[in-house]
Short mmCIF file of C-alpha atoms in Angstrom, two decimals:
data_model
loop_
_atom_site.label_atom_id
_atom_site.label_comp_id
_atom_site.label_asym_id
_atom_site.label_seq_id
_atom_site.Cartn_x
_atom_site.Cartn_y
_atom_site.Cartn_z
CA MET A 202 4.56 1.72 4.98
CA PRO A 203 1.19 0.85 3.52
CA LEU A 204 2.66 0.76 0.27
CA LEU A 205 5.46 -1.53 1.37
CA ALA A 206 2.77 -3.84 3.03
CA LEU A 207 0.67 -3.83 -0.33
CA GLY A 208 3.91 -4.88 -2.25
CA LEU A 209 4.52 -7.79 0.25
CA LEU A 210 0.72 -8.88 0.04
CA LEU A 211 0.67 -8.89 -3.65
CA SER A 212 3.69 -10.93 -3.98
CA LEU A 213 2.47 -13.42 -1.53
CA TRP A 214 -0.87 -13.39 -3.28
CA GLN A 215 0.43 -14.34 -6.79
CA ARG A 216 3.96 -14.45 -8.48
CA ASP A 217 2.96 -11.51 -10.76
CA GLY A 218 0.46 -10.11 -8.13
CA LEU A 219 1.41 -6.33 -8.57
CA LEU A 220 1.12 -6.57 -12.51
CA ARG A 221 -2.47 -8.20 -11.90
CA ALA A 222 -3.64 -5.33 -9.65
CA TRP A 223 -1.83 -2.69 -11.18
CA PRO A 224 -4.80 -1.41 -13.22
CA VAL A 225 -6.89 -1.19 -10.25
CA PHE A 226 -4.28 0.44 -8.36
CA LEU A 227 -3.54 3.13 -10.85
CA VAL A 228 -7.52 3.91 -11.16
CA ALA A 229 -7.68 4.28 -7.24
CA GLN A 230 -4.80 6.52 -7.45
CA VAL A 231 -6.44 8.82 -9.81
CA ALA A 232 -9.47 8.67 -7.73
CA GLY A 233 -7.31 9.94 -4.61
CA LEU A 234 -5.86 12.64 -6.89
CA VAL A 235 -9.17 13.65 -7.78
CA LEU A 236 -10.77 13.51 -4.46
CA ALA A 237 -8.03 14.92 -2.51
CA PRO A 238 -9.42 18.33 -2.00
CA LEU A 239 -12.20 16.68 0.15
CA ALA A 240 -9.68 15.06 2.43
CA GLY A 241 -9.82 16.74 5.84
CA PRO A 242 -7.09 16.82 8.71
CA GLY A 243 -7.72 13.23 9.74
CA ALA A 244 -7.09 11.89 6.22
CA ALA A 245 -3.93 9.87 7.29
CA LEU A 246 -5.83 7.82 9.81
CA PRO A 247 -7.79 5.51 7.36
CA LEU A 248 -4.89 4.92 5.27
CA ILE A 249 -2.70 3.91 8.16
CA ALA A 250 -5.65 1.85 9.48
CA GLY A 251 -5.86 0.15 6.14
CA GLY A 252 -2.30 -0.31 5.79
CA VAL A 253 -2.32 -2.25 9.33
CA LEU A 254 -5.20 -4.39 7.86
CA VAL A 255 -3.12 -5.15 4.57
CA ALA A 256 0.04 -6.07 6.70
CA VAL A 257 -1.77 -8.20 9.07
CA SER A 258 -3.68 -9.89 6.15
CA ALA A 259 0.07 -10.50 4.54
CA ALA A 260 1.18 -11.96 7.79
CA LEU A 261 -1.50 -14.08 8.70
CA LEU A 262 -3.33 -15.39 5.59
CA ARG A 263 -1.77 -18.53 4.06
CA ARG A 264 -3.71 -17.74 0.84
CA VAL A 265 -4.73 -14.39 -0.12
CA PRO A 266 -7.92 -14.10 -1.79
CA ALA A 267 -7.99 -12.22 -4.94
CA TRP A 268 -10.90 -9.87 -3.69
CA LEU A 269 -8.49 -8.98 -0.71
CA ALA A 270 -5.51 -8.23 -3.16
CA TYR A 271 -7.68 -5.76 -5.11
CA LEU A 272 -9.32 -4.00 -2.06
CA SER A 273 -5.88 -3.37 -0.62
CA SER A 274 -4.65 -1.96 -3.97
CA VAL A 275 -7.70 0.32 -3.94
CA THR A 276 -7.13 1.25 -0.25
CA CYS A 277 -3.27 2.05 -0.50
CA GLY A 278 -3.70 3.58 -4.03
CA PHE A 279 -6.60 5.88 -3.30
CA GLY A 280 -5.25 6.67 0.26
CA SER A 281 -1.83 7.56 -0.75
CA LEU A 282 -2.67 10.09 -3.20
CA ALA A 283 -5.47 11.44 -1.06
CA VAL A 284 -3.20 12.06 1.94
CA ALA A 285 -0.24 13.19 -0.26
CA LEU A 286 -2.38 15.91 -1.67
CA GLN A 287 -4.78 16.67 1.31
CA GLY A 288 -5.17 20.46 1.34
CA HIS A 289 -4.63 21.26 -1.91
CA GLY A 290 -7.35 22.03 -4.74
CA PHE A 291 -7.62 19.79 -7.75
CA LEU A 292 -4.73 20.31 -9.76
CA ASP A 293 -3.44 23.09 -7.64
CA LEU A 294 0.22 22.16 -7.75
CA PRO A 295 2.28 22.03 -10.87
CA TRP A 296 1.98 18.97 -12.98
CA PRO A 297 5.45 17.84 -12.09
CA ALA A 298 4.44 17.42 -8.54
CA HIS A 299 1.50 15.34 -9.36
CA ALA A 300 3.55 13.22 -11.80
CA GLY A 301 6.19 12.79 -8.97
CA LEU A 302 3.68 11.67 -6.35
CA LEU A 303 2.35 9.26 -8.72
CA PHE A 304 5.94 7.84 -9.72
CA GLY A 305 6.57 7.54 -6.12
CA VAL A 306 3.60 5.75 -4.97
CA ASN A 307 4.05 3.26 -7.95
CA LEU A 308 7.87 3.14 -7.18
CA ALA A 309 7.27 2.04 -3.44
CA ALA A 310 4.81 -0.58 -4.36
CA ALA A 311 6.83 -1.79 -7.01
CA LEU A 312 10.06 -1.91 -5.09
CA ALA A 313 8.57 -3.91 -2.37
CA ALA A 314 6.81 -6.30 -4.61
CA GLY A 315 10.09 -6.74 -6.85
CA LEU A 316 12.16 -7.36 -3.65
CA SER A 317 9.63 -9.79 -2.17
CA GLN A 318 9.68 -11.63 -5.72
CA ALA A 319 13.41 -11.90 -5.88
CA VAL A 320 13.37 -13.29 -2.25
CA LEU A 321 10.83 -15.90 -3.34
CA ALA A 322 12.40 -16.65 -6.26
CA GLY A 323 16.03 -16.68 -4.94
CA TRP A 324 15.54 -19.42 -1.97
CA PRO A 325 13.81 -22.71 -2.05
CA GLY A 326 11.60 -23.96 0.63
CA SER A 327 9.10 -22.25 2.59
CA ALA A 328 11.63 -19.98 4.37
CA PRO A 329 11.41 -17.15 2.12
CA ARG A 330 7.53 -16.90 2.37
CA ILE A 331 7.97 -16.99 6.33
CA ALA A 332 10.52 -14.32 6.16
CA LEU A 333 8.18 -12.26 4.28
CA ARG A 334 5.18 -12.94 6.44
CA VAL A 335 7.49 -11.89 9.41
CA ALA A 336 8.43 -8.70 7.59
CA ALA A 337 4.69 -7.92 7.15
CA SER A 338 4.13 -8.31 10.75
CA TRP A 339 6.76 -5.77 11.57
CA ILE A 340 5.37 -3.56 9.25
CA GLY A 341 1.93 -3.96 10.65
CA ALA A 342 3.55 -3.46 13.98
CA ILE A 343 5.15 -0.11 12.99
CA LEU A 344 1.74 1.07 11.39
CA LEU A 345 0.04 0.15 14.67
CA LEU A 346 2.34 2.35 16.50
CA SER A 347 1.92 5.11 13.96
CA LEU A 348 -1.84 4.85 14.43
CA ALA A 349 -1.58 4.86 18.16
CA PHE A 350 0.53 8.14 17.96
CA GLU A 351 -1.91 9.67 15.45
CA LEU A 352 -4.91 9.00 17.53
CA SER A 353 -3.23 10.19 20.78
CA ARG A 354 -2.78 13.86 19.69
CA PRO A 355 -5.59 16.30 18.62
CA LEU A 356 -6.42 16.83 14.98
CA SER A 357 -5.08 20.11 13.66
#
């Protein structure tokens, strides 16, 4: 869900927002891969909370500042890989598993951004931007509920 929120935010930021942020996004993913062994049992909480902030920003901000787009890319890229590989040593899994995780993270963000761009390009007026902001608010609500469920149970 945070990656979907990121795709929406980057599309609302600029027409080629994901392409502009992709180098930062990729570096953050590699950092997440390297630092994943340090992630503890509550590693998903910061990712979910960051996803809430990304979704809320996409829903509420009329203009997304560049620094927020890049910071959101770092948060979602780093967090996704750190959480996915939590509990494993550095390069503990076979290389296809790491490649698949990297591919999946990039695919999720790219699909959300691509679909958002198609919506923005396909219909005239402000209705598509409003629809994407509504979608971002729903993603934020889902993430907020997920965060509440995560916080209501003990960490194991």
